Coordinates of C-alpha atoms in Angstrom, one line a residue:
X280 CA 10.1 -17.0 -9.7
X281 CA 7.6 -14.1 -9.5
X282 CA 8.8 -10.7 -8.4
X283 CA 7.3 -8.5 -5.9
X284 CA 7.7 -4.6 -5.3
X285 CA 6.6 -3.6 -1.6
X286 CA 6.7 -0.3 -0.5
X287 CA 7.3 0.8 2.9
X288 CA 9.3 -2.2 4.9
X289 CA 11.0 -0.4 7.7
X290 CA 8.3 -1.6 10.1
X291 CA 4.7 -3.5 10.3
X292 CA 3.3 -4.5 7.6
X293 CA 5.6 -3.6 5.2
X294 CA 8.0 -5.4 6.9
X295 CA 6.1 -8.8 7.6
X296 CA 5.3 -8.7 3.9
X297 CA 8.7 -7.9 2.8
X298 CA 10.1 -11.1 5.3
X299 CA 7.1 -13.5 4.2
X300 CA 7.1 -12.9 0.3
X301 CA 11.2 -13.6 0.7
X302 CA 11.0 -16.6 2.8
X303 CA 8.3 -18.5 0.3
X304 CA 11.3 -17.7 -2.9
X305 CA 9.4 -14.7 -4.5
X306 CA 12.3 -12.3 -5.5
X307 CA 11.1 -9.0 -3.4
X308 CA 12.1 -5.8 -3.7
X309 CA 11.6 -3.4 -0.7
X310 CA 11.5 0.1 -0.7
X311 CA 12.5 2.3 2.6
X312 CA 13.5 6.0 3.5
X313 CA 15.6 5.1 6.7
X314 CA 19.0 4.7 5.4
X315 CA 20.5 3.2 8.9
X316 CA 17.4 0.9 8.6
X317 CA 19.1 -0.2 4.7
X318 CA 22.4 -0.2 6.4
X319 CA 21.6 -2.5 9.3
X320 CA 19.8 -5.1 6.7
X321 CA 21.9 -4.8 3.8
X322 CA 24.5 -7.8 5.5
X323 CA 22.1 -10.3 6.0
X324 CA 19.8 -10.2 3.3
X325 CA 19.5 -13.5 1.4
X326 CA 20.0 -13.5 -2.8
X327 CA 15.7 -13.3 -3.5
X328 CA 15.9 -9.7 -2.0
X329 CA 16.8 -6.5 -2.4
X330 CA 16.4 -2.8 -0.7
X331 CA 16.5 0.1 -2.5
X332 CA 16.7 3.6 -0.8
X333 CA 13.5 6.2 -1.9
X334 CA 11.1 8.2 -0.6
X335 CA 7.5 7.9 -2.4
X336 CA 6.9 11.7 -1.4
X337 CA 9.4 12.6 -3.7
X338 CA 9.3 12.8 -6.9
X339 CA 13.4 11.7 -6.7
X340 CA 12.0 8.2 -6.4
X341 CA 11.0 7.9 -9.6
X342 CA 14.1 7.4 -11.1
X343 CA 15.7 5.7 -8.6
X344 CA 13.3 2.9 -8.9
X345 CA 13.4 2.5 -11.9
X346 CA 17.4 2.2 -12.0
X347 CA 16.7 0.0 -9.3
X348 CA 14.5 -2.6 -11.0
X349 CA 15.5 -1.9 -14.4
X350 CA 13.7 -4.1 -16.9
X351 CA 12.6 -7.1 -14.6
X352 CA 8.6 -7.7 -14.5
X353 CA 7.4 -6.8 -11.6
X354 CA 3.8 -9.1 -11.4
X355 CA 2.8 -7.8 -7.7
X356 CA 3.6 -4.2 -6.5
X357 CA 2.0 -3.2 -3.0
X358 CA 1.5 0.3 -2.0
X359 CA 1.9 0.0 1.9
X360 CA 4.0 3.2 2.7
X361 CA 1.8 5.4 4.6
X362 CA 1.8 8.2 7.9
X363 CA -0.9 8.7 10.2
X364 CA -2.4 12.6 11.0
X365 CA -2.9 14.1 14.7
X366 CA -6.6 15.5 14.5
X367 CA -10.1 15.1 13.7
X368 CA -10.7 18.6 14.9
X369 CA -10.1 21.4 12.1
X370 CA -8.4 23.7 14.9
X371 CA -5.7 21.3 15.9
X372 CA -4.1 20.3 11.9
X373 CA -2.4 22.5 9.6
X374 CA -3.3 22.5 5.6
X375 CA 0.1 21.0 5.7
X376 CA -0.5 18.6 7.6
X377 CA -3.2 17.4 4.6
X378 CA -0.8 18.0 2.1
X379 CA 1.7 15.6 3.6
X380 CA -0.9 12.5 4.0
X381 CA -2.0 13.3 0.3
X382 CA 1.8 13.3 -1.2
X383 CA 2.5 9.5 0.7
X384 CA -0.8 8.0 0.2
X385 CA -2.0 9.1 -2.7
X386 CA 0.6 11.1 -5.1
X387 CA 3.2 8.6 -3.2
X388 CA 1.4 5.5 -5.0
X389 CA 0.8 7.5 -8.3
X390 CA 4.6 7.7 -8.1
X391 CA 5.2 3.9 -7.7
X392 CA 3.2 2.8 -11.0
X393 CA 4.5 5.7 -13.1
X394 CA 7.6 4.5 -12.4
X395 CA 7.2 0.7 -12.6
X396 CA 4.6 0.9 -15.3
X397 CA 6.6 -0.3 -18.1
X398 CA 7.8 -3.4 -15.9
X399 CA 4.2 -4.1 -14.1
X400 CA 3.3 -4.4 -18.2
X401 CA 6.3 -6.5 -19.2
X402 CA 4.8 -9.3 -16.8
X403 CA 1.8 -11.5 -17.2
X404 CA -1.2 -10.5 -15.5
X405 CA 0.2 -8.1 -12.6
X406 CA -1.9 -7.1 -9.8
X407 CA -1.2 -3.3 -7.8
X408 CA -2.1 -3.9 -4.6
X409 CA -3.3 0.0 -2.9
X410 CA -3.6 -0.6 1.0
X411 CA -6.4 1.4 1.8
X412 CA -8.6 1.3 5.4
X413 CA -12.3 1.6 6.0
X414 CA -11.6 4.9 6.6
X415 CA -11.1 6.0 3.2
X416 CA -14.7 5.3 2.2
X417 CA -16.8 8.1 1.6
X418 CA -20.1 5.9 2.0
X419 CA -19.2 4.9 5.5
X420 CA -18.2 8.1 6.8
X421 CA -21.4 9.6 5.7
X422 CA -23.8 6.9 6.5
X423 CA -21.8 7.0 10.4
X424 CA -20.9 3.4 10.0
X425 CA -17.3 5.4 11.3
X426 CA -18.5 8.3 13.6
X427 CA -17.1 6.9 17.0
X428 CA -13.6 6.4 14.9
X429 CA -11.5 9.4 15.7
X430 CA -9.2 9.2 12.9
X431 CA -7.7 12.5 11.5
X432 CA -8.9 14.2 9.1
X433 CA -5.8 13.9 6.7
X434 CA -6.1 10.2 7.1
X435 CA -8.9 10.2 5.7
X436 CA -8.5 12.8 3.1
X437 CA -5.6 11.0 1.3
X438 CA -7.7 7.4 1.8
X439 CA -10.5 8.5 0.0
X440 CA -8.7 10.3 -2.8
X441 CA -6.3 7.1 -3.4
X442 CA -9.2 5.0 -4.3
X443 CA -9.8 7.7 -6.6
X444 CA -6.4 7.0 -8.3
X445 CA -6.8 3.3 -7.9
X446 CA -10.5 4.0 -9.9
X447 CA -8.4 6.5 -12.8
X448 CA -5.4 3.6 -12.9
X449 CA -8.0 0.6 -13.6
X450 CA -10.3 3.0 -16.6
X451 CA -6.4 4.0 -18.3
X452 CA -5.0 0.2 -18.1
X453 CA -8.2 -1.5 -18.6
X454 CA -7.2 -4.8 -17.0
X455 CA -3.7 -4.8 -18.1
X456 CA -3.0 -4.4 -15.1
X457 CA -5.1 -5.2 -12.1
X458 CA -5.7 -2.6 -9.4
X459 CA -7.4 -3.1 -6.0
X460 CA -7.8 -1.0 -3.5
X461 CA -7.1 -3.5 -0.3
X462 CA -8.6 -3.0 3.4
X463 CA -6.5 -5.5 5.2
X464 CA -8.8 -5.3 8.7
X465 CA -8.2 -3.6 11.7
X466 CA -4.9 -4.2 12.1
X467 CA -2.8 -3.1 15.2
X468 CA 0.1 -0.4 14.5
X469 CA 1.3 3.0 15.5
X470 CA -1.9 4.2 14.3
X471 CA -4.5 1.5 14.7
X472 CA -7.9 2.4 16.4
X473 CA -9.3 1.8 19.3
X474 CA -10.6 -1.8 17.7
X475 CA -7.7 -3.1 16.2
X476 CA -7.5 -6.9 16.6
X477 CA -4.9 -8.1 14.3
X478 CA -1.1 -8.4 14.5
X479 CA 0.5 -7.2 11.1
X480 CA 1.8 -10.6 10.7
X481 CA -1.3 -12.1 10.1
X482 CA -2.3 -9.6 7.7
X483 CA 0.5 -10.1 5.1
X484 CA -0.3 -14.2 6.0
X485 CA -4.1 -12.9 4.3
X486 CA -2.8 -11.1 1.7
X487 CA -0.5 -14.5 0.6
X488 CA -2.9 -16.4 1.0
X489 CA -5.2 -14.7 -1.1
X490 CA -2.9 -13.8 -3.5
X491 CA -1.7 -17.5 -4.4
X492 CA -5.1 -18.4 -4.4
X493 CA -6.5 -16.0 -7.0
X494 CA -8.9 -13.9 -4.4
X495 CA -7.5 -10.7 -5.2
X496 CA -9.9 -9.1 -7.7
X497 CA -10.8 -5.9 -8.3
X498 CA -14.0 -4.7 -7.1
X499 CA -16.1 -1.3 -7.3
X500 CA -15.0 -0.5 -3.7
X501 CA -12.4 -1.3 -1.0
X502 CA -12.3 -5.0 -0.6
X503 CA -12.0 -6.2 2.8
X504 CA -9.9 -9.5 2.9
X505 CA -12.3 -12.3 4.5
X506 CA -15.2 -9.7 4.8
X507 CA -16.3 -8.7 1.2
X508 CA -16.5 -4.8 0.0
X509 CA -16.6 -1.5 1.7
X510 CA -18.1 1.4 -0.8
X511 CA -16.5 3.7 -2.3

């Protein structure tokens, strides 16, 4: 039985992922910051999962985790926790605003693998899956590929400089451990765009898919699940 580390399953996503990679007997653990979400689960949660209580923007949840998992191999950890900003106008943010986005996306998934390091290397050929967006490429924002995308500027911000992490992770562990920066596709959430298409069920059906059958690879930019790469 493989085991799986997915970040973020209070809602979308993270919770279709955290449902699907239980029902098909991976042994998951989930991660959430809602303790009456952990509360209301805890009761009916079958014996291949387990929820542990942390918040990635803190650097707390670095030991929790890792009294959490102690010394099991973790082969597949997925970075999903993320926020959405309010602006892409400089006069409607604050710098804090920025600083929040970074510290969940970014220093939020830095947290996750310092913390799991030892047990992402205890298992054979782990894969740390970053969910990134389109919006976190640099190429398409300054080629306009995005300019009728009103996504906020701290959005984007943290996006671009978690690929940066994903890029530092792969040069330190040197395929070790496998790191790829994942656009699912324009998937519809709290904060989707205007051309979202896809319920966040189907998404986590992609990413099984794909990781079962060996498609997860990394890739010098953002792959896009059916679609190829987005640059850097």
């Amino acid at each position: 039985m493989k085991n799986v580390l997915i970040t973020g399953v209070t809602r979308g996503l993270g919770k279709e992922l955290f449902e699907l990679f239980v029902s098909q007997g991976y042994s998951v653990y989930g991660i959430l910051r809602n303790e009456a979400a952990l509360k209301k689960s805890a009761d009916s949660l079958p014996k291949n999962a387990k929820l542990i209580l942390a918040d990635v923007s803190s650097d707390t949840c670095i030991q929790v985790i890792k009294q959490s998992v102690e010394n099991v191999p973790i082969d597949l950890l997925i970075n999903n926790a993320g926020i959405g900003g309010e602006s892409h106008l400089i006069d409607k943010i604050e710098p804090e605003e920025i600083s929040s986005l970074f510290n969940t996306h970014c220093t939020g998934v830095f947290r996750t693998v310092k913390a799991l390091k030892t047990n992402l290397l205890l298992a054979n050929k782990p894969i740390v899956i970053n969910l990134n967006s389109r919006l976190g490429s640099i190429t398409r924002q300054n080629n306009g590929a995005c300019k009728n995308i009103t996504v906020s500027y701290s959005y984007r911000i943290a996006k671009a400089a978690q690929n940066m992490l994903t890029n530092c992770l792969r040069s330190e562990f040197n395929q070790a451990i496998q790191f790829i920066s994942l656009h699912p596709g324009k998937m519809k959430t709290d904060i989707a765009q205007v051309d979202a298409n896809l319920e966040p069920i189907e998404v986590a059906n992609r990413i099984l898919y794909s990781y079962e059958s060996g498609l997860l690879k990394e890739e010098n930019g953002i792959l896009e699940l059916d679609k190829g790469v987005i640059e850097w």
